[in-house]
mmCIF file of C-alpha atoms in Angstrom:
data_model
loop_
_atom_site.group_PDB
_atom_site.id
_atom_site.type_symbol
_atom_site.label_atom_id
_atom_site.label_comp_id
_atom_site.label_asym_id
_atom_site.label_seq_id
_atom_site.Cartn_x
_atom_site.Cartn_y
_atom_site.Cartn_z
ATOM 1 C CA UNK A 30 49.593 -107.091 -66.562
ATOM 2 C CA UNK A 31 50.980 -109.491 -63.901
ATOM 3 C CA UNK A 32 47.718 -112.526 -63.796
ATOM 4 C CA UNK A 33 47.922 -115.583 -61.539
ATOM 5 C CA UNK A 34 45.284 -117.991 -62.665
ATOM 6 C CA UNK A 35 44.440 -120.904 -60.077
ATOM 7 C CA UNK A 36 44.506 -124.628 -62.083
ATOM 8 C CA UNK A 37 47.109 -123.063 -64.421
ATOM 9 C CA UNK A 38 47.579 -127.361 -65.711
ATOM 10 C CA UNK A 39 43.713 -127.217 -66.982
ATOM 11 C CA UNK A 40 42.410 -127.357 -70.677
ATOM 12 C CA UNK A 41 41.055 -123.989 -70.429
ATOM 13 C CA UNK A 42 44.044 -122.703 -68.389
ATOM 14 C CA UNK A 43 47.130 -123.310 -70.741
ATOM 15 C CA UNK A 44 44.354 -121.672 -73.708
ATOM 16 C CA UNK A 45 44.517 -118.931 -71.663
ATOM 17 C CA UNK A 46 48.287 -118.586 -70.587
ATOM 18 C CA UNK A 47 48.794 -118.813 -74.239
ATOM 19 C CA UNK A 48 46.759 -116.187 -75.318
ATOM 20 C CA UNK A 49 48.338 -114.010 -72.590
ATOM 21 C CA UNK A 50 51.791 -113.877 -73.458
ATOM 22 C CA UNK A 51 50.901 -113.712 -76.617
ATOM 23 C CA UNK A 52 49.537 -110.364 -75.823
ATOM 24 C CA UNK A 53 52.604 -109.517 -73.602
ATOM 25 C CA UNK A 54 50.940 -110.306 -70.642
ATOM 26 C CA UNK A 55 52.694 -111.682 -67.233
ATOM 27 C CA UNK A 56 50.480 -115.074 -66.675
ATOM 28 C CA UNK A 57 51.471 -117.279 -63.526
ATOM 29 C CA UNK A 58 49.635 -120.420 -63.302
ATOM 30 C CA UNK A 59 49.194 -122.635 -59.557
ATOM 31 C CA UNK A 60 49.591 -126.059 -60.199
ATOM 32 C CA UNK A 61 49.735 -129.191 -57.471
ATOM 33 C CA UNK A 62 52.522 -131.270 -59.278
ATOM 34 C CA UNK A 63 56.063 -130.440 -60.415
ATOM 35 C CA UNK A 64 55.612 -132.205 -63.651
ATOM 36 C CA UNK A 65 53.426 -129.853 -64.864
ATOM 37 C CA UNK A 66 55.485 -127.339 -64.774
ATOM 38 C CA UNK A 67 57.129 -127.918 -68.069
ATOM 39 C CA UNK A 68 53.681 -127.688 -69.875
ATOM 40 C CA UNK A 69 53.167 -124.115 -68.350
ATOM 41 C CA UNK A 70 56.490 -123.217 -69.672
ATOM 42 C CA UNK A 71 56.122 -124.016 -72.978
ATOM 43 C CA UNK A 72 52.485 -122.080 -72.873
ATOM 44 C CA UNK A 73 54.394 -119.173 -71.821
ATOM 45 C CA UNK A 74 53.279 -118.856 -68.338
ATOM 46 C CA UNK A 75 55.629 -118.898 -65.127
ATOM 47 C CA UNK A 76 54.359 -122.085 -63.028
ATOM 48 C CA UNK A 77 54.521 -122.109 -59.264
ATOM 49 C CA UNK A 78 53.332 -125.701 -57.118
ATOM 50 C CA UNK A 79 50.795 -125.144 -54.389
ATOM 51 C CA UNK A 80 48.016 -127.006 -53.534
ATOM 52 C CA UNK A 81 44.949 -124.955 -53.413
ATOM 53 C CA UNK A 82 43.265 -127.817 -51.277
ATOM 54 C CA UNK A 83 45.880 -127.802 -48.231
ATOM 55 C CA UNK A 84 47.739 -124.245 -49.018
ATOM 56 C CA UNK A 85 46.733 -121.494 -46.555
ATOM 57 C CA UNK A 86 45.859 -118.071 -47.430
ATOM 58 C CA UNK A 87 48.909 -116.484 -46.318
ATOM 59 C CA UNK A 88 50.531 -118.569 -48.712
ATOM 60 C CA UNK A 89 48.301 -118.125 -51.799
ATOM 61 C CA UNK A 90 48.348 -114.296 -51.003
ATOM 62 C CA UNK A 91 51.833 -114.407 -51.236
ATOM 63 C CA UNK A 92 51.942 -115.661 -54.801
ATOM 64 C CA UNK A 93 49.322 -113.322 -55.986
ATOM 65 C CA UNK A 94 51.227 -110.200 -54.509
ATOM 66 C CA UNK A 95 52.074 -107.604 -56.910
ATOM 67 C CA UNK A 96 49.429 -109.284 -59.229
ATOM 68 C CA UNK A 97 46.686 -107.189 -61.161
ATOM 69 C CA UNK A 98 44.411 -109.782 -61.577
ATOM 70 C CA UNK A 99 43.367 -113.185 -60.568
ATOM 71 C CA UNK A 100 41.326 -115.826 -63.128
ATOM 72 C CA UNK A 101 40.064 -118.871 -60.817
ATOM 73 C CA UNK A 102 40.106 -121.769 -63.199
ATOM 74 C CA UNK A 103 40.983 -124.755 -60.829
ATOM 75 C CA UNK A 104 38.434 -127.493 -61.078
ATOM 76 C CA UNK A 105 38.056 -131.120 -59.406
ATOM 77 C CA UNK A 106 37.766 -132.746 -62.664
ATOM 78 C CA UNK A 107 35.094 -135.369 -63.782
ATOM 79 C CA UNK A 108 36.575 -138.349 -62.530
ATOM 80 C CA UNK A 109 36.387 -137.071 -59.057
ATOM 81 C CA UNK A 110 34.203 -137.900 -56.272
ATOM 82 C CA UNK A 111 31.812 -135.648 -54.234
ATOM 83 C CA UNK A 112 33.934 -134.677 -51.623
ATOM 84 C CA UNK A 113 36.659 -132.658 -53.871
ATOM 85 C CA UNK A 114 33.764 -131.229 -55.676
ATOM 86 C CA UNK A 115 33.682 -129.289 -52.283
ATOM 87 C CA UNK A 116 37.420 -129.096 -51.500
ATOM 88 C CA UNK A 117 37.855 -127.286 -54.418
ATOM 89 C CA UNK A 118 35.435 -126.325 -56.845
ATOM 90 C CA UNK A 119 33.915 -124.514 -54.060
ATOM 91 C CA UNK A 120 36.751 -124.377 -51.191
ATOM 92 C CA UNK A 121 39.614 -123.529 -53.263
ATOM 93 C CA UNK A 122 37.851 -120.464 -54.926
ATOM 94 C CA UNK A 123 36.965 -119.096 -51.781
ATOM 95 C CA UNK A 124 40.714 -119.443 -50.360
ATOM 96 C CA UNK A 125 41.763 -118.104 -53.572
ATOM 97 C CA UNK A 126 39.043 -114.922 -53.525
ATOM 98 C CA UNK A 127 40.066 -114.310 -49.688
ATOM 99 C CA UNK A 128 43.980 -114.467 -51.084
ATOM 100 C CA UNK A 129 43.133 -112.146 -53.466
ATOM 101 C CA UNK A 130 41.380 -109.617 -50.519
ATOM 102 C CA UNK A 131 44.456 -109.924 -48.465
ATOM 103 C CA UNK A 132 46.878 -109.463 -51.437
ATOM 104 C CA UNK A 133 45.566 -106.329 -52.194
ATOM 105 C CA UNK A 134 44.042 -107.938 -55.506
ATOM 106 C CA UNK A 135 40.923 -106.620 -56.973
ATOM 107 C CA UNK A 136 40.215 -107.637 -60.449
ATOM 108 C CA UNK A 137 38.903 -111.118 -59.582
ATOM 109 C CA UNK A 138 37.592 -113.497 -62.505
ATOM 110 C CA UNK A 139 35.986 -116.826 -61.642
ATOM 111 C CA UNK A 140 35.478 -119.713 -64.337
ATOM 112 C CA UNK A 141 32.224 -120.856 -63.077
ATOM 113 C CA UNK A 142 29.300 -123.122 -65.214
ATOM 114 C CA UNK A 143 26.438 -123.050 -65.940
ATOM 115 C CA UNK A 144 23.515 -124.043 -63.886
ATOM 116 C CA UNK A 145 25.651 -123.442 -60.739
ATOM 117 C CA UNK A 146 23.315 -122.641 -57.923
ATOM 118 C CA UNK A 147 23.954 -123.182 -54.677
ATOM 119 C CA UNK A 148 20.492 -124.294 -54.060
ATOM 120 C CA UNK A 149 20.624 -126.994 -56.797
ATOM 121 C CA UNK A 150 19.112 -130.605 -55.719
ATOM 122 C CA UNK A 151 19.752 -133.882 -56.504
ATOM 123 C CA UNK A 152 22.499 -136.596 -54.749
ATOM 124 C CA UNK A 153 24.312 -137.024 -58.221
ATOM 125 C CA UNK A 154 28.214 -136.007 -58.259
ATOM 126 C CA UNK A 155 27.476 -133.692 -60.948
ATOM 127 C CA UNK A 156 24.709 -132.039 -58.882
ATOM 128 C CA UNK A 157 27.176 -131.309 -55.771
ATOM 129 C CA UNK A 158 29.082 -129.818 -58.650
ATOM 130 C CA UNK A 159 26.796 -127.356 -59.842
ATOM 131 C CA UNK A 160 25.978 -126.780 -55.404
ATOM 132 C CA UNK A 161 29.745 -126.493 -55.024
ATOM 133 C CA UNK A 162 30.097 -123.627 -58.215
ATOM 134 C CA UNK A 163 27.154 -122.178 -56.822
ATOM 135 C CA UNK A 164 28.324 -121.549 -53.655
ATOM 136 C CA UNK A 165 31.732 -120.533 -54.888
ATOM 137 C CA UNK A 166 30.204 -117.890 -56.782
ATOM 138 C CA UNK A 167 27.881 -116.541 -53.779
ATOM 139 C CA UNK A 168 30.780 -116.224 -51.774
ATOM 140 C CA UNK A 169 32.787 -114.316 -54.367
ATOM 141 C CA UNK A 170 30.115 -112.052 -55.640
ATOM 142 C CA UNK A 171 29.788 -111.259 -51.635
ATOM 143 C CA UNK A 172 32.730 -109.747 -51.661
ATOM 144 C CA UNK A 173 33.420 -105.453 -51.543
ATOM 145 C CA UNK A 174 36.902 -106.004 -51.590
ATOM 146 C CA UNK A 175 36.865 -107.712 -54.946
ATOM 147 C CA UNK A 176 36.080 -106.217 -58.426
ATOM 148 C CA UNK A 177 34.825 -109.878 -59.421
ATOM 149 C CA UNK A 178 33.015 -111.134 -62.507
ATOM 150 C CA UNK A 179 32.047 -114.990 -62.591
ATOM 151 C CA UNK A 180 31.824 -116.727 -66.549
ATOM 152 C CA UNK A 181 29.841 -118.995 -66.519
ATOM 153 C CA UNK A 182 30.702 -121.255 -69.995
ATOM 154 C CA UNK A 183 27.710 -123.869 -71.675
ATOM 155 C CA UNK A 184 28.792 -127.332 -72.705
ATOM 156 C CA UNK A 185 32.605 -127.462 -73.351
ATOM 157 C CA UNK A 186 34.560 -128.911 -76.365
ATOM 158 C CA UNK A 187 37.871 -128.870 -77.888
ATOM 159 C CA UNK A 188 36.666 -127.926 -81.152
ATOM 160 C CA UNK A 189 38.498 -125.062 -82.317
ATOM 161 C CA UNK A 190 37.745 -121.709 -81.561
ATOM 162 C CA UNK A 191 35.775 -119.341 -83.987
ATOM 163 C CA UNK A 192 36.194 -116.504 -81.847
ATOM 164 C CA UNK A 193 32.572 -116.036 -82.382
ATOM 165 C CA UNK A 194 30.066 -116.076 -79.376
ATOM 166 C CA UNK A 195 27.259 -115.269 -77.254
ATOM 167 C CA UNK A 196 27.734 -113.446 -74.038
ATOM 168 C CA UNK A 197 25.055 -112.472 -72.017
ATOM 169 C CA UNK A 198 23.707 -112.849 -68.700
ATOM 170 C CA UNK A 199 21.078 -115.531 -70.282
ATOM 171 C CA UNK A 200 22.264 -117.532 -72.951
ATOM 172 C CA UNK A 201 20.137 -120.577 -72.645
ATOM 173 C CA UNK A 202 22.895 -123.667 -73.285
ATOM 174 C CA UNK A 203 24.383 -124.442 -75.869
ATOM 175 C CA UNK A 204 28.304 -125.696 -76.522
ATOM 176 C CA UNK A 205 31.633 -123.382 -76.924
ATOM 177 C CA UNK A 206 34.762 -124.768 -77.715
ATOM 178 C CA UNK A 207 37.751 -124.065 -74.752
ATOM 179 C CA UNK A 208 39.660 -121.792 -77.106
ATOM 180 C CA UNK A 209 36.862 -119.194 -77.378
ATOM 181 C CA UNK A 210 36.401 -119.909 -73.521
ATOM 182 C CA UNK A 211 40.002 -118.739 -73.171
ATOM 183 C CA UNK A 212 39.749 -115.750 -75.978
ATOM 184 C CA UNK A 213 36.998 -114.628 -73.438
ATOM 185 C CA UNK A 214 38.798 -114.345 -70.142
ATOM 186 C CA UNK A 215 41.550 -112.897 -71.801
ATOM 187 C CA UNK A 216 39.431 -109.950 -72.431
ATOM 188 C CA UNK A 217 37.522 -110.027 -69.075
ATOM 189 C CA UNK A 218 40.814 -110.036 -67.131
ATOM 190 C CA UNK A 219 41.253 -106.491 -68.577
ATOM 191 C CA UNK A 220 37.699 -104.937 -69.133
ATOM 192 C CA UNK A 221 36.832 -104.100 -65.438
ATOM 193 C CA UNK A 222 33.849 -102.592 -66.678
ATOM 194 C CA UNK A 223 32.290 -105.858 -66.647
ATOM 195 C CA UNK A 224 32.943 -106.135 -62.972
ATOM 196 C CA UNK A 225 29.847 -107.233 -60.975
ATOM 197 C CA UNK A 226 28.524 -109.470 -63.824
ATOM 198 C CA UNK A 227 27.684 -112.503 -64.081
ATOM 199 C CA UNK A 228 27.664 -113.841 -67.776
ATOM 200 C CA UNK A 229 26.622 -116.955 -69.058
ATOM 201 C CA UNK A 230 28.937 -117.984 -72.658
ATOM 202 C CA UNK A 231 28.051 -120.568 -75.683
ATOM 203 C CA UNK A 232 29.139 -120.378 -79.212
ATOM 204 C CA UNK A 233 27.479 -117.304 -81.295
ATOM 205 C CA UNK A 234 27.812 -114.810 -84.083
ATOM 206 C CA UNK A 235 29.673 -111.853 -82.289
ATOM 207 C CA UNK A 236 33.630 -111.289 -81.769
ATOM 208 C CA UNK A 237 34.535 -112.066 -78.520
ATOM 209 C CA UNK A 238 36.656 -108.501 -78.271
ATOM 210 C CA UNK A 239 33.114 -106.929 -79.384
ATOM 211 C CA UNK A 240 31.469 -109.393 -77.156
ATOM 212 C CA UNK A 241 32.762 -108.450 -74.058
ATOM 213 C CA UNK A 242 32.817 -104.685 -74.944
ATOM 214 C CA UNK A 243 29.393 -104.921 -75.273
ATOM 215 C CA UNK A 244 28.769 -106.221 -71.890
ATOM 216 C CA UNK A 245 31.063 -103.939 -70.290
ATOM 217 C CA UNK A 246 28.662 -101.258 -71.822
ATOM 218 C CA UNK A 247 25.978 -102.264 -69.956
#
């Protein structure tokens, strides 16, 4: 499979780019500066620079051409302000789902959090965050044209993955380390029988492989 993952520089990104070749898998990774490109590389993953905040559709469609999936894991960061919360935790996704539509790209998988709700309140950053995801995810799970299914991890760590975890569409919260974050998308990427899903993710007692199958079933 040919996968173009939006934020390909990110923590949870190069996990997943990784994992992906690994498997024999085609991973492309968007990225806004040139000196990231060498990290990409060396995670196995083709890089290509465009900026999902001032790139235009055309332009991201072009990229994801040819592609048989996309895995939105671009995020403002913490250190940012409110504004890019909305430029592209919640703008970027939906130029990258309507990309995806006018590539011809179904299979449409959306790093999301948890607690996202577009209808979230409060004037902290981190609760335009959670608006921003929110509304990111309406717009994607709006979409026929996409076969979409949004992950939405619990606290994130860098512990090391167990490969053990909860997936459900209520977890309650709860931590997961980025590698098991990354073990998951690798599997949703190709299990489009968890398409229309939701899923919240924390750390648990069940494979990730058997995980996701088990959602997939249901």
């Amino acid at each position: 499979m040919r996968i173009v993952i939006a934020g390909g520089h990110g923590r949870i990104a190069l996990r997943l780019e990784r994992l992906l070749s690994a498997g024999g898998h085609e991973a492309v990774g968007l990225i806004r500066r040139p000196e990231q490109a060498e990290d990409l590389r060396a995670a196995g993953a083709e890089p290509v620079v465009l900026d999902l905040e001032s790139a235009s559709v055309e332009e991201v469609a072009e990229v994801l051409r040819g592609a048989d999936a996309a895995v939105f894991a671009a995020g403002a960061g913490p250190g940012s302000g409110a504004a890019r919360k909305d430029t592209v935790d919640r703008g970027a996704a939906v130029l990258f789902a309507d990309a995806a539509e006018r590539a011809g790209v179904r299979r449409f998988v959306v790093v999301s959090s948890m607690g996202a709700d577009a209808r979230h309140t409060g004037d902290d950053v981190f609760d335009v965050y959670l608006r921003a995801k929110g509304a990111a995810d309406d717009a994607v799970r709006s979409r026929p044209g996409l076969e979409w299914t949004v992950l939405r991890p619990g606290m994130l760590n860098d512990d090391a993955g167990t490969g053990l975890v909860r997936l459900e569409a209520r977890t309650g919260r709860g931590p997961v380390p980025r590698d098991d974050v990354a073990a998951v998308l690798a599997e949703l990427v190709d299990s489009p029988g968890t398409a229309g899903l939701t899923l919240e993710l924390v750390s648990g007692s069940i494979p990730v492989t058997v995980a996701v199958t088990d959602v997939a079933g249901n």
